[in-house]
Tab-separated table of C-alpha atoms and ligand atoms in Angstrom:
chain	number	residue	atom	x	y	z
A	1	UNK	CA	-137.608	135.507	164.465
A	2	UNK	CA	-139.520	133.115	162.522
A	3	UNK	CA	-141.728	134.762	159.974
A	4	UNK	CA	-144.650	132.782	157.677
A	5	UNK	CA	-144.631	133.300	153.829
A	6	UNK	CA	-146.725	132.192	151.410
A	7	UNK	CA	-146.135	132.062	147.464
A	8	UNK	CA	-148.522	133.308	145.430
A	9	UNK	CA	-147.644	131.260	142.607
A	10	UNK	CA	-148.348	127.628	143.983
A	11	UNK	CA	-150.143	128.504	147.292
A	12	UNK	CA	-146.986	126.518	149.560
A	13	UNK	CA	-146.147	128.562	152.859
A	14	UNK	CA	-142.621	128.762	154.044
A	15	UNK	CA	-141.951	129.186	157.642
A	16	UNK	CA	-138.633	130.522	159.029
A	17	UNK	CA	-136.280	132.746	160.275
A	18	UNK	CA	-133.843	133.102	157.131
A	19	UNK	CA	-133.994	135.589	154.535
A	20	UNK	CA	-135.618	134.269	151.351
A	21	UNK	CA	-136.668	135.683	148.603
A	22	UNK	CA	-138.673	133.298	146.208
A	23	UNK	CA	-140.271	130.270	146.304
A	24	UNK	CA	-137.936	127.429	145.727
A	25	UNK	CA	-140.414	125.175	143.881
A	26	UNK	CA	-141.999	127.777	141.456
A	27	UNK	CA	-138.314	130.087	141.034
A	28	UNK	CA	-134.901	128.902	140.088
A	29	UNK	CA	-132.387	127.578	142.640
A	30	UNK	CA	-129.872	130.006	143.793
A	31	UNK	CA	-127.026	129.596	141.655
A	32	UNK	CA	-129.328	128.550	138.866
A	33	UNK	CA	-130.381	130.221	136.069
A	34	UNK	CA	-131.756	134.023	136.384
A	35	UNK	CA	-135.467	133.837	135.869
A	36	UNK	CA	-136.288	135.376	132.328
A	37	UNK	CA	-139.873	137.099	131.533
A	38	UNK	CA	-142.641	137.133	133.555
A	39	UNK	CA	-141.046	136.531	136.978
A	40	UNK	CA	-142.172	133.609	139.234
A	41	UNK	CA	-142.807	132.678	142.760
A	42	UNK	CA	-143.081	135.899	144.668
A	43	UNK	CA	-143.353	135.707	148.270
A	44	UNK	CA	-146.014	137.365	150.752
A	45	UNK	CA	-145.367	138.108	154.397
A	46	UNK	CA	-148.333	136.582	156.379
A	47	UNK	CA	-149.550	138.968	158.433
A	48	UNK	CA	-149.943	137.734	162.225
A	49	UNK	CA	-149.887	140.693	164.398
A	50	UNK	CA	-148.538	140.986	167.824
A	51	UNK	CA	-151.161	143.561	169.074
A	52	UNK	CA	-154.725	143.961	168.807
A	53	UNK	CA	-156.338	146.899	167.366
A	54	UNK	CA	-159.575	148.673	168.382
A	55	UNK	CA	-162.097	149.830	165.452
A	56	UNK	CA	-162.389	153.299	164.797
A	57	UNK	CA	-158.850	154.757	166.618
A	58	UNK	CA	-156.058	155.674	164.889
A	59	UNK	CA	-153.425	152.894	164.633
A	60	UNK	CA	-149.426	152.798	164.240
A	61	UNK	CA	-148.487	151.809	160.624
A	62	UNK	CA	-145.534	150.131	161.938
A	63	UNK	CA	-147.068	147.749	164.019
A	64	UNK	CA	-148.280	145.661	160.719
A	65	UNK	CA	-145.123	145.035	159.718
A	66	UNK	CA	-143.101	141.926	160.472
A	67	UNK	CA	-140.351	142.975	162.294
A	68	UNK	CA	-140.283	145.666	165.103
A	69	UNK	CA	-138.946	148.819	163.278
A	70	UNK	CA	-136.243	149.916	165.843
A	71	UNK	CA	-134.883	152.419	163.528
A	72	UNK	CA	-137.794	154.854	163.155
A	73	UNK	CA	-136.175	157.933	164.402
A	74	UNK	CA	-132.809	157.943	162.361
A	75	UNK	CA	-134.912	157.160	159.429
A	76	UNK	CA	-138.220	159.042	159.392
A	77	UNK	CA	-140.345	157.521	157.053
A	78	UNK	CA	-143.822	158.045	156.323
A	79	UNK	CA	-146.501	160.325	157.847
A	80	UNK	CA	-146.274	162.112	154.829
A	81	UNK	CA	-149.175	164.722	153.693
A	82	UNK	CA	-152.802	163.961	152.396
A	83	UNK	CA	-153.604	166.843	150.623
A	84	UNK	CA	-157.232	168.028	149.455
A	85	UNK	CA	-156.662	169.562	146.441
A	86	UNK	CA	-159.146	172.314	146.551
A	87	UNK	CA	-158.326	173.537	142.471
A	88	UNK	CA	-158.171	170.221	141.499
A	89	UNK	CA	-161.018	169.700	143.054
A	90	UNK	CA	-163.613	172.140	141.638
A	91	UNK	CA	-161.536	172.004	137.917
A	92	UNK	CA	-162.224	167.759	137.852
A	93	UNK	CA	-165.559	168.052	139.789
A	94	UNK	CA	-164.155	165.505	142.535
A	95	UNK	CA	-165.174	166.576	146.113
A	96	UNK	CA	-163.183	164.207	147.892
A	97	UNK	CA	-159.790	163.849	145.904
A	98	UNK	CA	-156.884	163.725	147.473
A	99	UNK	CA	-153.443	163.934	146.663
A	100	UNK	CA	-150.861	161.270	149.086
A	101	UNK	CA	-147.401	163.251	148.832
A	102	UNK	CA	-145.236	160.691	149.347
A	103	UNK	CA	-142.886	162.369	147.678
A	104	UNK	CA	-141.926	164.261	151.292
A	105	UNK	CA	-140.211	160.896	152.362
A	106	UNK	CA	-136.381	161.450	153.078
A	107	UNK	CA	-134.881	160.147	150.270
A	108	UNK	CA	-137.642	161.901	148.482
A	109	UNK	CA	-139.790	158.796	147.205
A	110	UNK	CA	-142.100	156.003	148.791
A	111	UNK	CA	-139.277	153.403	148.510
A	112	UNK	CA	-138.309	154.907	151.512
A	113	UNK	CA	-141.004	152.749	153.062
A	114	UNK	CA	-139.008	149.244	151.563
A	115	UNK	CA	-135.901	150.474	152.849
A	116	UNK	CA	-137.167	150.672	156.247
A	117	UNK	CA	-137.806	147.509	156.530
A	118	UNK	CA	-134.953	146.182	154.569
A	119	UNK	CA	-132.677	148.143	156.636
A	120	UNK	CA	-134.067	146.455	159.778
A	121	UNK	CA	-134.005	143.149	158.119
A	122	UNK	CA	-130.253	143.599	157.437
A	123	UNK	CA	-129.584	144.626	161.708
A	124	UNK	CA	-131.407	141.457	162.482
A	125	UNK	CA	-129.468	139.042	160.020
A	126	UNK	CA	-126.285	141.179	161.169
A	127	UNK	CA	-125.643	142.069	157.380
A	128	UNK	CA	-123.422	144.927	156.834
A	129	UNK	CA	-124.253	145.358	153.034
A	130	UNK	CA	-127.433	145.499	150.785
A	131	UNK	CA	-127.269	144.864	147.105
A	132	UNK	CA	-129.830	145.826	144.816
A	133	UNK	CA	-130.705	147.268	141.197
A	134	UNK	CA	-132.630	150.508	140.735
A	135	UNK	CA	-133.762	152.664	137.965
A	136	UNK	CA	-132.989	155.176	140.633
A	137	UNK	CA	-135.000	155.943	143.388
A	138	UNK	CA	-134.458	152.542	145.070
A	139	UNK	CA	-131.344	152.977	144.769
A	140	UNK	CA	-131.315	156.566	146.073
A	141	UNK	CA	-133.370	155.296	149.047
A	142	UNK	CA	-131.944	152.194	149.845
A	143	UNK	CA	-128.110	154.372	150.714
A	144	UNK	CA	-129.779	156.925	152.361
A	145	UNK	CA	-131.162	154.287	154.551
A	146	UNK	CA	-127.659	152.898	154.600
A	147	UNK	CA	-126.027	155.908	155.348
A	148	UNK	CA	-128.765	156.699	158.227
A	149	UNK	CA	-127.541	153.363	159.937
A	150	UNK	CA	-123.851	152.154	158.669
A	151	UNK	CA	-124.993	149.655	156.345
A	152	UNK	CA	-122.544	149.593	152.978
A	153	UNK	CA	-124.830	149.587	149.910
A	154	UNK	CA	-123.789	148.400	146.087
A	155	UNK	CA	-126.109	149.195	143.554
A	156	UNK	CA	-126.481	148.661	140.273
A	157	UNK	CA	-128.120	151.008	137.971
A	158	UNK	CA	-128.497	151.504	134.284
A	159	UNK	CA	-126.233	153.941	132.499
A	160	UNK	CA	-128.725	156.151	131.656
A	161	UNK	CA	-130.658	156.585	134.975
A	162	UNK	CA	-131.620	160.343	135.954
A	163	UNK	CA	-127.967	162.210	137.090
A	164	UNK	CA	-129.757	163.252	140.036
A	165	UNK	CA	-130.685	159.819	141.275
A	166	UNK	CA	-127.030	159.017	141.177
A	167	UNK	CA	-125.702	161.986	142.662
A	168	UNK	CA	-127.936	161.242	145.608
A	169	UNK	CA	-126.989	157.649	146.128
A	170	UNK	CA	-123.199	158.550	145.574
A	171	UNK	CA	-123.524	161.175	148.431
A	172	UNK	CA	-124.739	158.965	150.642
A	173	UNK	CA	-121.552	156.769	150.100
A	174	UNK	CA	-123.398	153.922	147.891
A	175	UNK	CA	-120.889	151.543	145.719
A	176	UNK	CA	-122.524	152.482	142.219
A	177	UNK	CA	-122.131	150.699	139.516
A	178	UNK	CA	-123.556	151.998	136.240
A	179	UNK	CA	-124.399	149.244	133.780
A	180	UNK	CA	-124.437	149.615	129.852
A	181	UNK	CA	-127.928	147.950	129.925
A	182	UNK	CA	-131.674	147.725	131.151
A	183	UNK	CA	-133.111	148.075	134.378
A	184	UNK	CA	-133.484	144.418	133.831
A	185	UNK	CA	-130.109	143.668	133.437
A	186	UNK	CA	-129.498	145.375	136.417
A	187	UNK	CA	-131.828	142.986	138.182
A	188	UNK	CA	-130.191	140.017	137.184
A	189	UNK	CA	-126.552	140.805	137.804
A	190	UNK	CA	-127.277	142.001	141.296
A	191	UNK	CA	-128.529	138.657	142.059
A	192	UNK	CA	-125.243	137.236	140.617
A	193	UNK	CA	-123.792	139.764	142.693
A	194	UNK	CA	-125.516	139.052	145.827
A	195	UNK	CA	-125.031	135.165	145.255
A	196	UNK	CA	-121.582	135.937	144.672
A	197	UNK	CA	-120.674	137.890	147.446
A	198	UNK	CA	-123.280	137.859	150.271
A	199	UNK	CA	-124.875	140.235	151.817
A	200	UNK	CA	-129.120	141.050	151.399
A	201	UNK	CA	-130.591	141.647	148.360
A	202	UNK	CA	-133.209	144.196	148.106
A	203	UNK	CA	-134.308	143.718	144.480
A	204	UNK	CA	-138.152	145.632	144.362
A	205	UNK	CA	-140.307	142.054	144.242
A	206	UNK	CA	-137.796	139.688	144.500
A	207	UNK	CA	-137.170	140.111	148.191
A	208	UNK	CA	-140.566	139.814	149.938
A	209	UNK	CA	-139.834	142.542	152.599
A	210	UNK	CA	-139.843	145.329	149.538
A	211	UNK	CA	-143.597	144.666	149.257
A	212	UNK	CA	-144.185	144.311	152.462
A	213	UNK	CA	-142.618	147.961	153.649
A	214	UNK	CA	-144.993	149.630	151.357
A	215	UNK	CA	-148.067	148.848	152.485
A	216	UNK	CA	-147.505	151.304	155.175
A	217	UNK	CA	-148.786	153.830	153.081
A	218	UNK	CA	-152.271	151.738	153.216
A	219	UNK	CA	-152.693	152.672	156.915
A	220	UNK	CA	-151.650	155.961	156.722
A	221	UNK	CA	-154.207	156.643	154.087
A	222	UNK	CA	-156.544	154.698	156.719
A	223	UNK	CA	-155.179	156.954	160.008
A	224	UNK	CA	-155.341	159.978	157.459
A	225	UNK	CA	-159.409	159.424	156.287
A	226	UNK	CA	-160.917	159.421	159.486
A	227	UNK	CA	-160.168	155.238	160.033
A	228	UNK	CA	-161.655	154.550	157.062
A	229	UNK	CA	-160.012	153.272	153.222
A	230	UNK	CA	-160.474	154.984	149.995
A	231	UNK	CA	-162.515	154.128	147.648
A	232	UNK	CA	-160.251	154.298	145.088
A	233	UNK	CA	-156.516	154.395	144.490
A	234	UNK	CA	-154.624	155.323	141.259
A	235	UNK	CA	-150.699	154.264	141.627
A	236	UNK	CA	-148.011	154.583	139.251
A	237	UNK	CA	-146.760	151.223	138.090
A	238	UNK	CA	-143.865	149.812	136.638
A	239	UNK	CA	-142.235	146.321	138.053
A	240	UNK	CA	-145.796	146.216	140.182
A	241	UNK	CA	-144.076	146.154	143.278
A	242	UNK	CA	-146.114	149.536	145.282
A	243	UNK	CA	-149.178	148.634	143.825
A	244	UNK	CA	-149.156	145.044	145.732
A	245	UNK	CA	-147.792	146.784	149.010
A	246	UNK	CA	-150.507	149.217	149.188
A	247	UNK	CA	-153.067	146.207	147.870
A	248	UNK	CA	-151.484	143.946	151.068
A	249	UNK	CA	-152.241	147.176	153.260
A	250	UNK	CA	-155.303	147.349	152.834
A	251	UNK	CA	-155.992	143.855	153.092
A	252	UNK	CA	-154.367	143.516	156.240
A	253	UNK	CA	-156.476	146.266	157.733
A	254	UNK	CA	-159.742	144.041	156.346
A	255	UNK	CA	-157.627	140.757	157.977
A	256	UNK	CA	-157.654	143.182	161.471
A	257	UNK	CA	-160.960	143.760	161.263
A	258	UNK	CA	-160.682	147.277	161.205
A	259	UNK	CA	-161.667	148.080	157.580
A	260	UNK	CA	-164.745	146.673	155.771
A	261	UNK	CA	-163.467	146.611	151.952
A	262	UNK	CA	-160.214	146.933	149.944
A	263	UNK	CA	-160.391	149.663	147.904
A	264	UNK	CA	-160.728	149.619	143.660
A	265	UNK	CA	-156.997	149.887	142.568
A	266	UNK	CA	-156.166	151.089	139.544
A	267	UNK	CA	-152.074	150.495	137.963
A	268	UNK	CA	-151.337	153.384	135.688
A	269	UNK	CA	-148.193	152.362	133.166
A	270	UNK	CA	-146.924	154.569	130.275
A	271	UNK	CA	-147.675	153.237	126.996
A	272	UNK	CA	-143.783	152.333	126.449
A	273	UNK	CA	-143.561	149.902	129.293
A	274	UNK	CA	-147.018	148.680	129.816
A	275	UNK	CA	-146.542	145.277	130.500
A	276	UNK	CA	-149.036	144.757	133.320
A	277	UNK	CA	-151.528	147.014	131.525
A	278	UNK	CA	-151.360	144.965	128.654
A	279	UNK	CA	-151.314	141.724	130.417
A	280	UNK	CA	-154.940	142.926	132.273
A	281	UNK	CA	-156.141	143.816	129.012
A	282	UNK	CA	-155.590	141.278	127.101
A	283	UNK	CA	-156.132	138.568	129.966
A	284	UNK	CA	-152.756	136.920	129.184
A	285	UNK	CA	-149.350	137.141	130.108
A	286	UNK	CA	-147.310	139.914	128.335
A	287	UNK	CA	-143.515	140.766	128.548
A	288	UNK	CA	-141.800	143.213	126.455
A	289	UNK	CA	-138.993	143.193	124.359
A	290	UNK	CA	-138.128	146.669	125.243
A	291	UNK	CA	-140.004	148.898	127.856
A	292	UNK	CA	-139.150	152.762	126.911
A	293	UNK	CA	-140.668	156.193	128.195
A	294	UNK	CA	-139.858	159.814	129.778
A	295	UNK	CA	-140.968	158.189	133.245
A	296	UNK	CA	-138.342	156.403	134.134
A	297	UNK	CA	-138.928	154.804	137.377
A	298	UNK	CA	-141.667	153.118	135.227
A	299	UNK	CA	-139.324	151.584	132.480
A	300	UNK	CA	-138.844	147.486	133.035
A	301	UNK	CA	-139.725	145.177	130.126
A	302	UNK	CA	-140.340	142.217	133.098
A	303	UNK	CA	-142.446	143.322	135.954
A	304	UNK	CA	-140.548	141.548	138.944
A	305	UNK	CA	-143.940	141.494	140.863
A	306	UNK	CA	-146.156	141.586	137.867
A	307	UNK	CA	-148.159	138.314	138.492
A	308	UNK	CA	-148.882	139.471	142.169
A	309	UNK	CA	-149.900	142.964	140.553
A	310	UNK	CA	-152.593	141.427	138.463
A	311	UNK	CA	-153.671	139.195	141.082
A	312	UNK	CA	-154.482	142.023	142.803
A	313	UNK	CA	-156.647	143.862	140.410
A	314	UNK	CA	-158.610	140.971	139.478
A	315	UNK	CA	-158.986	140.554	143.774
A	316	UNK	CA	-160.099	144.155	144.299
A	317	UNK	CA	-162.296	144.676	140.513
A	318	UNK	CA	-159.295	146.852	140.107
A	319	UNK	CA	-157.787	148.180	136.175
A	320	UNK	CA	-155.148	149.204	134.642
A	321	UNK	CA	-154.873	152.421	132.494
A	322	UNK	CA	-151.974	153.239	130.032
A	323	UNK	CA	-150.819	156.892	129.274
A	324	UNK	CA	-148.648	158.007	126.764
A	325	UNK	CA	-145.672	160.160	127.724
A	326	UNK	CA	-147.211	163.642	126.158
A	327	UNK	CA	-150.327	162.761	129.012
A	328	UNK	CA	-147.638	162.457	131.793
A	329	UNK	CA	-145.969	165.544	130.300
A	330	UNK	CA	-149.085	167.235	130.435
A	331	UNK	CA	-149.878	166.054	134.385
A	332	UNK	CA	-146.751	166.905	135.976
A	333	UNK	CA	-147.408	170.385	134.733
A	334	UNK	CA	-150.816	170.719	135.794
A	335	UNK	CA	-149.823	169.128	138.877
A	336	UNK	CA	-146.651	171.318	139.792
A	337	UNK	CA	-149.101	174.399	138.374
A	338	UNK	CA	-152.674	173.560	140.361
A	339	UNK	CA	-152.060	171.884	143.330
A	340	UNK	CA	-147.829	173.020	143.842
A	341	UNK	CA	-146.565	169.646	144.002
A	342	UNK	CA	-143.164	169.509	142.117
A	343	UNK	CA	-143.101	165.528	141.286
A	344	UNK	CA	-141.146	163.401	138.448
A	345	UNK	CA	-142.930	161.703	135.469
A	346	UNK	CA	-143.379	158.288	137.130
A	347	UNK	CA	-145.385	159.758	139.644
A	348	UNK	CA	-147.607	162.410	137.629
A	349	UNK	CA	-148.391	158.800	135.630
A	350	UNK	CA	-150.818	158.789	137.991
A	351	UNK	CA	-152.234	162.235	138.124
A	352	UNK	CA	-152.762	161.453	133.574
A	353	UNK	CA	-154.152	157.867	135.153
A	354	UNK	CA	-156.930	159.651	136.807
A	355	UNK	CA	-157.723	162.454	134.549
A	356	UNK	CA	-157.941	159.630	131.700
A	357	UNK	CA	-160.347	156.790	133.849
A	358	UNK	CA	-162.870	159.419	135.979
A	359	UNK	CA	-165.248	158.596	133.866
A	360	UNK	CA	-165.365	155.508	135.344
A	361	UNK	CA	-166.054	156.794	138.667
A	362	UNK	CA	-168.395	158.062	140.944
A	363	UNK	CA	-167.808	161.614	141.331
A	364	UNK	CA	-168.885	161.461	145.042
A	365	UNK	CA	-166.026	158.556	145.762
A	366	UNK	CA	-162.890	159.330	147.817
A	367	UNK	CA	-160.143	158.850	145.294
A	368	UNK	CA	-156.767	158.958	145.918
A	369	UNK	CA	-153.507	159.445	144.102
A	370	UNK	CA	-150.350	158.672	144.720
A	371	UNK	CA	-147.387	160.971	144.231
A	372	UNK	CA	-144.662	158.541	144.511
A	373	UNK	CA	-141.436	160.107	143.780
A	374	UNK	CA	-140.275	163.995	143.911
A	375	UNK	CA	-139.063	166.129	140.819
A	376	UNK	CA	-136.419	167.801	142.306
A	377	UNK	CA	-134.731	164.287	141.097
A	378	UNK	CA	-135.206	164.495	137.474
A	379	UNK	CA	-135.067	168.426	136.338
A	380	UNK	CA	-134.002	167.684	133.211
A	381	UNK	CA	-137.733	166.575	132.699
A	382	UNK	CA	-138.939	169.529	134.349
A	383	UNK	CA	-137.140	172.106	131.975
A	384	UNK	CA	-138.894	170.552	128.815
A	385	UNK	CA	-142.110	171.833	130.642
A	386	UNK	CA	-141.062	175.239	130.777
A	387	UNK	CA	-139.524	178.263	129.376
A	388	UNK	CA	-137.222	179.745	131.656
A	389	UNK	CA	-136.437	183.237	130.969
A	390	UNK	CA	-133.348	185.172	130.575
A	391	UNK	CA	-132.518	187.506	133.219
A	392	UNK	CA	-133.434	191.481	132.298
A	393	UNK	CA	-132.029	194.715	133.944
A	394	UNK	CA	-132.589	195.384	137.230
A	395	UNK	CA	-135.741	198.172	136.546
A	396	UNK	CA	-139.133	198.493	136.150
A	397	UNK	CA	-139.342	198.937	132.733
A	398	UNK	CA	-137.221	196.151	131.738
A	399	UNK	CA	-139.247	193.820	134.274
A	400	UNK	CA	-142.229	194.968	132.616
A	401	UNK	CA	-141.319	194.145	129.016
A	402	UNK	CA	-140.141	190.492	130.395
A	403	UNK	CA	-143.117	189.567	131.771
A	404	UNK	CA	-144.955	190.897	128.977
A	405	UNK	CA	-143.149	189.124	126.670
A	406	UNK	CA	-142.610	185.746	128.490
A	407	UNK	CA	-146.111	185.877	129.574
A	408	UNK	CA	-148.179	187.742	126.996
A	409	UNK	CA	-150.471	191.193	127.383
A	410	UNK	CA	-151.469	191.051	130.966
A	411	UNK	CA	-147.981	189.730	131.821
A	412	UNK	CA	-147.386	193.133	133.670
A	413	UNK	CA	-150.199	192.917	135.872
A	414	UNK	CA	-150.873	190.755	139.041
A	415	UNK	CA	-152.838	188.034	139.706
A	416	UNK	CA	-153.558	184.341	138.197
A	417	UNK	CA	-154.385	183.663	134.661
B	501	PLP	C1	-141.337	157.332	141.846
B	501	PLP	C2	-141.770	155.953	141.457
B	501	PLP	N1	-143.062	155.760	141.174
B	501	PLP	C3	-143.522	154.554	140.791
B	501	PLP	C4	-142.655	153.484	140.658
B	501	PLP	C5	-143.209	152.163	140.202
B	501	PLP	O1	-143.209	151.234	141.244
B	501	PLP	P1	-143.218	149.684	140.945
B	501	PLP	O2	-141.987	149.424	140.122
B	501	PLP	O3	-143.169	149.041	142.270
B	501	PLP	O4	-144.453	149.393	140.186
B	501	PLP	C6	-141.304	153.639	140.957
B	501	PLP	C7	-140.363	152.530	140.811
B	501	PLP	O5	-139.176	152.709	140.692
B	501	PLP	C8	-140.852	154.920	141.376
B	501	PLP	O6	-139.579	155.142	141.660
């Protein structure tokens, strides 16, 4: 199936029905060098759709993508909750916020959406393995997807990647292969790898169809609000990869005539890896020596789709906000303690990204924010958030003391404080 591409480097469009990754002219040839610092020639799926859709009805998120999804049901992806945060709500004075749990997808984080597509890229080249390098949840979701339809999966990780991203993608009978190095190292050998040995590479950026799974979450948000878009979007961002899916979402619901505006997006990064951030404020290109923070899905010194990311904010009059790691601290507890949702650092980014830029909005807008990866992956960062008490005797009295004592005076009694 031939499929159009266009590079949003140097504008040239690339017809065909190979798998390709990045523009020949503005990226190095395969077997050439590994691209170094801010990465070039990204690809974007052209989006010609093979059904029309009627204003104002509902419409299936899988249809905009560019290859029929025939493993849906193995794999069930998406249709995760909106939530209106009703505490949240009344506590930031925001009417219409909304929290998009994506979170709930199976391998517990939106890459689920890539994989999806990857996966079904891989049946249609008749690939039986996918390469790719993760700081964890890619990883994670990319062998769950493998494991959901026989596909063998080798992934390379850094050494010091969350245990419980590992565990996962070793459970689901992934090759890992821990690295004593960077995220970004464990970019650019998987591309060795993959050039090496064969197979699909689904490096986040670097093959097209990683931004181009995400954007489902665009038009779900679209199904979700009535058929209409947000007006604006707060999404945790480190290589800039889910921030230009759910950018390409929304402008292929504009391109289908079905929504009027894209909405104002706005790329939260932590302070330690804030190359994008830095690169919108100071309106030139910025890649770090060394990207470092507690959220660790966030960490990469060279955004992989970081040109396409800022291409997108200045499209949409979006920003970018940086928060440091106490903020994200401070958000994943608020979040896991005001609205329940139990999420890891990268995503509560987000939650400290809003709570830091409000001010900047119109109280009356529809905002959303993007919960993009659960915490039941990263406890570790959970227990520095809490203080979990030692178990007491099994009576009333002794109950009574603990609670007074892990939870001061009115411990004892019921109710919220
Ligand atoms: C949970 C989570 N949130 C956010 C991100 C950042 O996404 P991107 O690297 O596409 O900007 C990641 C990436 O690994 C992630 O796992």
């Amino acid at each position: 199936m031939v499929i159009r591409y266009v590079c949003t480097d140097c504008g040239r469009e690339i017809s065909t029905d190979e798998v390709v990754y990045r523009c020949p002219a503005c990226a190095p040839p395969a077997g050439g060098a590994v691209q170094t610092g801010f990465q070039r020639g990204n690809l974007s799926v052209v989006f010609e759709p093979t059904t029309s859709f009627e204003r104002g009805n509902p419409v299936d998120p899988l249809a905009f993508l560019p290859l029929p999804v025939r493993n849906a049901a193995g794999f069930p992806v998406g249709e995760t909750p909106l939530i209106p945060v009703g505490r949240l709500r009344a506590k930031t004075g925001f009417p219409r916020l909304f929290l998009k749990l994506d979170s709930l997808n199976p391998s517990g984080s939106l890459k689920d959406r890539a994989s999806l597509l990857v996966m079904e890229q891989a049946k249609v080249h008749a690939s039986d393995t996918v390469t790719l390098a993760s700081t964890g949840n890619a990883g994670a979701s990319m062998a769950c997807a493998g494991a959901a339809c026989g596909l063998t999966v080798v992934l390379f990780v850094p050494g010091a990647a969350p245990r419980a991203k590992l565990l996962q993608s070793l459970l689901y009978g992934a090759r890992v292969v821990p690295i004593q190095g960077t995220y970004d190292d464990a970019f650019s050998l998987s591309i060795e790898y993959t050039r090496a040995f064969g197979g699909i590479n689904r490096n986040t950026g670097f093959n097209p169809f990683t931004v181009e799974g995400k954007k489902t979450v665009s038009i779900e948000l679209y199904n979700q609000l009535g058929c209409r878009v947000p007006d604006v979007v707060y999404v945790p961002v480190g290589d800039g990869v889910i921030i230009s899916g759910a950018c390409k979402g929304f402008a292929d619901l504009v391109q289908a005539g079905l929504a009027e505006k894209i909405p104002v997006m706005v790329a939260v990064q932590a302070e330690g890896s804030n190359a994008i951030a830095r690169s919108w404020r100071e309106k030139r290109e910025v890649v770090l020596t060394r990207a470092s923070t507690i959220a660790d899905s966030l960490s990469v010194a060279s955004p992989a789709c970081g040109r396409m990311a800022l291409d997108w904010l200045a499209r949409t009059g979006g920003r970018a906000v940086e928060v440091s790691d106490e903020e994200i601290s401070g958000a994943q507890a608020e979040l896991g303690r005001e609205s329940g949702s139990f999420v890891e650092p990268s995503s509560a980014a987000a939650w400290a990204g809003f709570l830091k830029d409000r001010a900047n909005v119109e109280p009356s807008a529809t905002v959303v924010v993007l919960l993009t990866g659960t915490g039941f992956k990263d406890t570790g960062a959970a227990e520095k958030l809490v203080s979990m008490p030692q178990p007491c005797p099994a009576d009333l009295a002794s109950a009574g003391e603990l609670l007074e004592k892990q939870y001061g005076a009115g411990g004892r009694r019921g109710g919220r404080s």
